[in-house]
Coordinates of C-alpha atoms and ligand atoms in Angstrom, one line a residue:
M1 CA 0.0 0.0 0.0
P2 CA 1.5 3.4 -1.0
R3 CA 1.2 6.1 1.6
P4 CA -1.4 8.8 0.8
F5 CA -0.3 12.3 -0.1
N6 CA -0.5 14.6 2.8
F7 CA -1.2 18.3 1.9
S8 CA -1.3 19.5 5.5
A9 CA 0.0 23.1 6.2
G10 CA 1.7 21.9 9.3
P11 CA 2.8 19.8 11.0
A12 CA 3.4 18.5 7.5
T13 CA 4.5 15.7 5.3
L14 CA 8.1 14.4 5.7
P15 CA 10.2 12.5 3.1
Q16 CA 9.4 8.8 3.4
E17 CA 13.1 8.0 3.2
V18 CA 13.7 10.1 6.4
L19 CA 10.9 8.3 8.2
E20 CA 12.3 4.9 7.2
Q21 CA 15.8 5.8 8.4
A22 CA 14.4 7.1 11.7
A23 CA 12.4 3.9 12.1
A24 CA 15.5 1.8 11.4
E25 CA 17.6 3.8 13.9
M26 CA 14.8 4.1 16.5
L27 CA 16.0 1.5 19.1
D28 CA 19.7 1.7 18.6
W29 CA 21.4 4.7 17.0
H30 CA 24.5 3.7 15.2
G31 CA 25.3 0.9 17.6
C32 CA 25.4 3.0 20.7
G33 CA 22.5 1.0 22.3
V34 CA 20.0 3.7 22.8
S35 CA 17.5 5.8 20.8
V36 CA 18.4 9.4 20.0
M37 CA 15.5 10.3 22.4
E38 CA 17.3 8.7 25.3
M39 CA 20.7 10.3 24.8
S40 CA 22.3 13.1 26.9
H41 CA 22.2 16.3 24.9
R42 CA 25.8 16.9 26.1
G43 CA 27.1 13.4 25.1
R44 CA 29.4 12.8 22.2
E45 CA 26.7 11.1 20.0
F46 CA 24.1 13.9 20.2
M47 CA 26.7 16.7 20.0
S48 CA 27.8 15.1 16.7
I49 CA 24.2 14.9 15.4
C50 CA 23.6 18.5 16.3
A51 CA 26.8 19.8 14.9
Q52 CA 26.2 17.9 11.6
A53 CA 22.7 19.2 11.3
E54 CA 23.9 22.8 11.7
L55 CA 26.7 22.3 9.2
D56 CA 24.4 20.8 6.6
L57 CA 21.8 23.6 7.1
R58 CA 24.5 26.2 6.8
E59 CA 25.8 24.6 3.6
L60 CA 22.3 24.0 2.1
L61 CA 21.2 27.6 2.6
A62 CA 24.6 29.2 2.1
V63 CA 24.4 30.9 5.5
P64 CA 27.3 33.4 5.8
A65 CA 29.8 33.1 8.6
N66 CA 28.5 36.3 10.3
F67 CA 25.2 34.6 11.0
R68 CA 24.6 32.3 14.0
I69 CA 22.2 29.4 13.6
L70 CA 20.2 28.8 16.8
F71 CA 18.1 25.8 17.6
M72 CA 15.3 27.1 19.8
Q73 CA 11.9 26.2 21.1
G74 CA 8.6 28.1 21.2
G75 CA 7.7 28.1 17.5
G76 CA 7.0 31.0 15.2
L77 CA 4.6 32.5 17.8
G78 CA 7.3 32.3 20.4
Q79 CA 9.7 34.3 18.2
N80 CA 7.0 36.9 17.8
A81 CA 7.8 37.8 21.4
I82 CA 11.5 36.7 21.5
V83 CA 12.4 38.9 18.5
P84 CA 11.2 42.2 20.1
M85 CA 12.6 41.2 23.5
N86 CA 16.0 40.8 21.8
L87 CA 15.9 43.6 19.2
I88 CA 13.4 46.3 20.0
G89 CA 15.8 48.0 22.4
R90 CA 18.4 48.4 19.6
S91 CA 17.4 51.9 18.9
A92 CA 16.3 54.7 21.2
S93 CA 12.9 54.8 19.5
R94 CA 12.1 51.3 20.8
T95 CA 10.0 51.1 17.6
A96 CA 9.7 48.1 15.3
D97 CA 8.1 48.5 11.9
F98 CA 5.7 45.9 10.5
V99 CA 4.6 45.1 7.0
L100 CA 1.2 43.4 7.3
T101 CA 0.4 41.0 4.5
G102 CA -1.8 38.4 6.1
S103 CA -2.7 36.5 9.2
W104 CA 0.8 35.7 10.4
S105 CA 2.4 39.1 10.1
I106 CA -0.7 40.6 11.8
K107 CA 0.0 38.2 14.8
S108 CA 3.6 39.3 14.9
H109 CA 2.7 42.9 15.1
A110 CA 0.1 42.3 17.8
E111 CA 2.6 40.5 20.0
A112 CA 5.4 43.0 19.6
R113 CA 3.2 45.7 21.0
R114 CA 3.8 44.3 24.5
Y115 CA 7.5 45.2 24.2
G116 CA 7.6 48.6 22.6
E117 CA 6.1 50.6 19.8
A118 CA 4.9 48.5 16.8
H119 CA 4.4 50.7 13.8
I120 CA 2.5 49.6 10.8
A121 CA 4.6 50.5 7.8
A122 CA 2.4 49.0 5.2
G123 CA -0.7 46.9 4.9
S124 CA -3.5 46.8 7.4
A125 CA -4.4 44.7 10.4
T126 CA -7.9 43.9 9.0
G127 CA -9.0 42.4 5.7
R128 CA -7.5 40.0 3.3
Q129 CA -5.0 41.3 0.7
A130 CA -4.5 39.9 -2.8
Q131 CA -1.3 41.7 -3.3
L132 CA 1.9 42.7 -1.5
P133 CA 2.5 46.4 -1.0
A134 CA 5.4 47.6 -3.1
P135 CA 8.4 48.5 -0.8
S136 CA 8.5 52.0 -2.4
S137 CA 5.1 52.6 -0.8
W138 CA 6.1 51.6 2.8
R139 CA 6.0 54.3 5.4
L140 CA 8.9 53.3 7.6
S141 CA 9.4 55.1 10.9
P142 CA 12.5 57.4 11.2
N143 CA 14.8 55.1 13.2
P144 CA 13.2 51.6 13.7
S145 CA 14.9 48.9 15.7
Y146 CA 14.1 46.5 13.0
V147 CA 11.6 45.9 10.1
H148 CA 9.5 42.8 10.2
L149 CA 7.7 40.9 7.5
C150 CA 6.4 37.4 6.9
S151 CA 8.0 36.2 3.7
N152 CA 5.4 33.5 3.1
E153 CA 1.9 33.9 4.5
T154 CA 0.9 30.3 5.1
I155 CA -2.9 31.0 5.5
D156 CA -3.3 33.6 2.8
G157 CA -1.0 32.0 0.2
I158 CA 1.0 35.2 -0.4
E159 CA 4.8 35.0 -0.8
F160 CA 7.6 37.6 -1.3
Q161 CA 9.3 36.5 -4.5
E162 CA 12.2 38.8 -3.5
L163 CA 13.2 40.3 -0.2
P164 CA 13.2 44.1 -0.1
D165 CA 16.6 45.9 0.2
L166 CA 15.9 48.3 3.0
R167 CA 19.0 50.4 2.2
T168 CA 17.4 51.5 -1.1
L169 CA 14.5 52.8 1.1
G170 CA 17.0 54.9 3.1
C171 CA 16.7 52.5 6.1
D172 CA 19.7 50.8 7.7
A173 CA 17.7 48.8 10.3
P174 CA 17.9 45.0 10.1
L175 CA 15.2 43.2 8.2
V176 CA 13.6 40.4 10.2
I177 CA 11.5 37.7 8.4
D178 CA 9.2 34.9 9.6
C179 CA 10.0 32.3 6.9
S180 CA 8.4 29.4 8.8
S181 CA 6.5 28.0 5.8
H182 CA 9.0 28.4 3.0
I183 CA 12.4 28.0 4.5
A184 CA 14.6 25.7 2.4
S185 CA 12.2 25.9 -0.5
R186 CA 14.3 28.5 -2.3
P187 CA 17.6 30.4 -1.7
I188 CA 17.7 33.2 0.8
D189 CA 19.4 36.6 0.1
W190 CA 21.3 37.0 3.4
S191 CA 22.7 40.3 2.4
R192 CA 19.3 41.9 2.9
L193 CA 18.6 40.3 6.3
G194 CA 19.4 40.7 9.9
L195 CA 17.4 37.8 11.3
A196 CA 15.2 35.0 10.0
Y197 CA 13.1 32.5 12.0
A198 CA 11.1 29.5 11.2
G199 CA 9.2 26.8 13.1
A200 CA 10.4 23.5 11.9
Q201 CA 7.1 21.8 11.4
K202 CA 6.2 23.1 8.0
N203 CA 9.2 22.4 5.7
I204 CA 12.0 21.1 8.0
G205 CA 10.9 18.4 10.5
P206 CA 8.8 17.8 13.6
A207 CA 7.2 20.4 15.7
G208 CA 9.1 21.6 18.8
L209 CA 12.2 23.0 17.0
T210 CA 12.5 26.6 15.9
L211 CA 15.3 27.7 13.7
V212 CA 16.8 31.2 14.2
F213 CA 19.4 32.8 11.9
V214 CA 20.8 35.9 13.5
R215 CA 23.5 38.3 12.4
D216 CA 26.4 38.6 15.0
D217 CA 25.8 42.3 15.6
L218 CA 22.2 41.7 16.7
L219 CA 23.0 39.4 19.6
D220 CA 23.5 42.0 22.3
H221 CA 20.4 44.1 22.5
A222 CA 18.1 42.1 24.7
L223 CA 15.8 43.9 27.2
P224 CA 16.4 43.1 30.9
I225 CA 13.1 41.2 31.1
C226 CA 14.2 38.7 28.4
P227 CA 14.4 35.2 29.8
A228 CA 17.9 33.7 29.6
A229 CA 16.6 30.8 27.6
F230 CA 15.4 33.2 25.0
N231 CA 18.3 35.6 24.9
Y232 CA 20.0 35.2 21.6
R233 CA 23.5 35.9 23.1
T234 CA 23.0 33.2 25.7
V235 CA 21.7 30.6 23.3
A236 CA 24.4 31.4 20.8
D237 CA 27.3 31.3 23.3
Q238 CA 26.0 27.9 24.6
G239 CA 25.7 26.4 21.1
S240 CA 21.9 26.1 21.5
M241 CA 22.4 24.1 24.7
F242 CA 21.7 26.6 27.4
N243 CA 18.8 24.4 28.3
T244 CA 18.0 21.0 26.8
P245 CA 17.2 21.5 23.1
P246 CA 14.5 19.5 21.3
T247 CA 16.9 16.7 20.6
Y248 CA 14.8 14.3 18.6
A249 CA 13.4 17.1 16.4
I250 CA 16.9 18.3 15.7
Y251 CA 17.9 14.7 14.7
I252 CA 15.0 14.4 12.3
A253 CA 15.7 17.9 10.9
G254 CA 19.3 16.7 10.3
L255 CA 18.0 13.7 8.4
V256 CA 15.9 16.1 6.3
F257 CA 18.9 18.3 5.6
Q258 CA 20.8 15.2 4.4
W259 CA 17.9 14.2 2.2
L260 CA 17.8 17.7 0.8
K261 CA 21.5 17.6 0.0
R262 CA 20.8 14.4 -2.1
Q263 CA 18.3 16.3 -4.2
T264 CA 20.9 17.7 -6.6
E265 CA 20.6 17.9 -10.3
S266 CA 23.4 18.3 -12.7
G267 CA 24.8 21.9 -12.7
L268 CA 22.4 23.1 -10.0
T269 CA 23.1 23.6 -6.3
C270 CA 20.8 21.6 -4.0
I271 CA 18.7 24.6 -3.2
A272 CA 18.4 25.7 -6.8
A273 CA 17.3 22.1 -7.7
I274 CA 14.7 22.1 -4.9
E275 CA 13.5 25.6 -6.0
A276 CA 13.1 24.4 -9.6
R277 CA 11.0 21.5 -8.5
N278 CA 8.9 23.6 -6.2
R279 CA 8.3 26.1 -9.0
A280 CA 7.1 23.3 -11.3
K281 CA 4.8 21.8 -8.7
A282 CA 3.1 25.1 -7.9
Q283 CA 2.8 25.9 -11.6
L284 CA 1.0 22.6 -12.2
L285 CA -1.6 23.4 -9.6
Y286 CA -2.1 27.1 -10.4
D287 CA -2.5 26.1 -14.1
C288 CA -5.2 23.7 -13.1
I289 CA -7.0 26.3 -11.0
D290 CA -6.7 29.1 -13.6
G291 CA -7.8 26.8 -16.4
S292 CA -11.0 25.9 -14.7
T293 CA -14.3 27.5 -14.1
L294 CA -14.9 25.6 -10.9
Y295 CA -11.8 26.5 -8.9
R296 CA -10.3 29.9 -8.1
N297 CA -7.3 31.4 -6.3
E298 CA -7.6 35.0 -5.3
V299 CA -4.0 36.0 -5.0
D300 CA -2.3 38.2 -7.6
P301 CA -0.1 36.0 -9.8
T302 CA 3.0 38.2 -9.0
C303 CA 2.9 37.1 -5.3
R304 CA 1.3 33.7 -5.2
S305 CA 2.9 31.3 -2.8
R306 CA 4.6 28.2 -4.1
M307 CA 4.2 26.4 -0.8
N308 CA 0.6 27.1 0.3
I309 CA -2.1 27.4 -2.3
P310 CA -5.6 28.3 -1.0
F311 CA -8.4 27.9 -3.5
F312 CA -12.2 27.9 -3.5
L313 CA -14.9 26.2 -5.4
A314 CA -17.3 28.3 -7.3
D315 CA -20.1 26.5 -5.5
E316 CA -18.9 26.3 -1.9
S317 CA -21.5 23.7 -1.0
L318 CA -19.4 21.2 -2.9
T319 CA -16.4 21.6 -0.6
D320 CA -17.3 18.7 1.7
A321 CA -17.9 16.4 -1.3
F322 CA -14.6 17.5 -2.8
L323 CA -12.7 16.7 0.5
A324 CA -14.4 13.3 1.0
Q325 CA -13.6 12.2 -2.6
A326 CA -10.0 13.5 -2.2
R327 CA -9.6 11.4 0.9
E328 CA -10.8 8.3 -0.9
A329 CA -8.2 9.0 -3.6
G330 CA -5.5 9.2 -1.0
L331 CA -5.2 13.0 -0.9
L332 CA -5.3 14.2 2.7
Q333 CA -5.6 17.5 4.6
L334 CA -6.9 19.7 1.8
K335 CA -9.4 21.7 4.0
G336 CA -8.7 25.4 4.0
H337 CA -7.7 27.2 7.2
K338 CA -10.8 27.9 9.4
S339 CA -10.4 31.7 9.1
V340 CA -10.5 31.5 5.2
G341 CA -12.5 28.4 4.4
G342 CA -12.4 26.7 1.1
L343 CA -9.4 24.5 0.3
R344 CA -5.7 24.7 0.7
A345 CA -2.9 22.5 -0.7
S346 CA 0.6 22.8 0.9
L347 CA 3.3 21.7 -1.4
Y348 CA 6.4 21.6 0.8
N349 CA 9.7 20.1 -0.3
A350 CA 8.7 16.6 0.8
M351 CA 5.6 16.6 -1.5
P352 CA 6.6 14.8 -4.6
L353 CA 5.5 16.0 -8.1
E354 CA 3.4 12.8 -8.3
G355 CA 1.3 14.1 -5.3
V356 CA 0.5 17.3 -7.2
Q357 CA -0.2 15.3 -10.4
A358 CA -2.6 13.1 -8.4
L359 CA -4.3 16.2 -6.9
V360 CA -4.7 17.8 -10.3
K361 CA -6.2 14.6 -11.7
H362 CA -8.7 14.5 -8.9
M363 CA -9.6 18.2 -9.4
Q364 CA -10.2 17.6 -13.1
A365 CA -12.3 14.5 -12.5
F366 CA -14.3 16.4 -9.9
E367 CA -14.9 19.3 -12.2
A368 CA -16.0 16.9 -15.0
T369 CA -18.8 15.6 -12.8
H370 CA -19.7 18.8 -10.8
G371 CA -18.5 21.7 -13.0
Ligands
PLP401 C1 2.8 28.0 11.4 C2 3.3 29.4 11.4 C3 3.6 30.1 12.6 C4 3.2 29.5 13.9 O1 4.2 28.6 14.3 P1 4.1 27.9 15.8 O2 5.2 27.0 15.7 O3 2.7 27.3 15.9 O4 4.3 29.0 16.8 C5 4.1 31.3 12.5 N1 4.4 31.9 11.3 C6 4.1 31.3 10.1 C7 4.4 32.0 8.8 C8 3.6 30.0 10.1 O5 3.4 29.4 9.0

């Protein structure tokens, strides 16, 4: 029996090879007699697993030497508080600027207000947007501590195809991105960034691990109230082992990084090969939606997400029937987010092209009988 295709937005599908390797190593990791879950995080075995995961991630995403990689906990929502606690004191204004493009950036803005001024530079805290505001239209504050955006809005299906260069806007504050739902799906332009964070459970591995990439010069601005376990300087100096890290999640993420590194194609770096595949998968589904009269996606084609594709049926009363038949065809978790309704397909790295082909086949068959 083949496994069904799982289109969940998160926690999300993982590569079958990774799950098989984890299963094979479950009781006895590399002959040491215990499972990774049972190891001391300070022992030689786990230290090597953790160091390798970090090295592989750094190589995969070409993370420059002046960025630290931190393995933290608390998820994307945790970082919505941890970022301001660490960075909002950077400038005397104690102001952070926010670009609001959907549900997740709105949440980031709301949380930051507990720690300082949170200025809306673009977008609005209400209403769905079909387009990203052009950086030239942003109203940045005079001296922000940082500028925050969500580079892929998981619920709304909107993605920045390019990160803004704040310097061209006359702003030398660091750019902070929540890239939870598209990290490792495409290259990252580190020259435009001060900090990036991502919960692991979308495109990296199990829930419980949060990745933080932080530029060296941003480690030392924490507010006095910042808990030690969430202070970037403390976590960086302790090699992400100030307190016990989510060891098993780090191990699985490490297996995913190794799997990603095997996805090379001739002449392309791993991440370019992964990006090309993600582009092709998304194109296939958008072409199906745009070519139909039954389905529609409401996001402007210039900023449609490659990872999370929300869509609606012209006759919404058919949604339950669509989902039931999809489930029978081995296509799981296609229900839209409760705040949006309709349908949503998440096409993370671990979703093979065959999964998207099967989805498109189901959509076309459903349209033929219900269109
Ligand atoms: C899922 C998600 C979050 C929330 O992550 P948690 O781990 O649940 O805190 C935050 N931001 C984005 C963009 C997400 O997709």
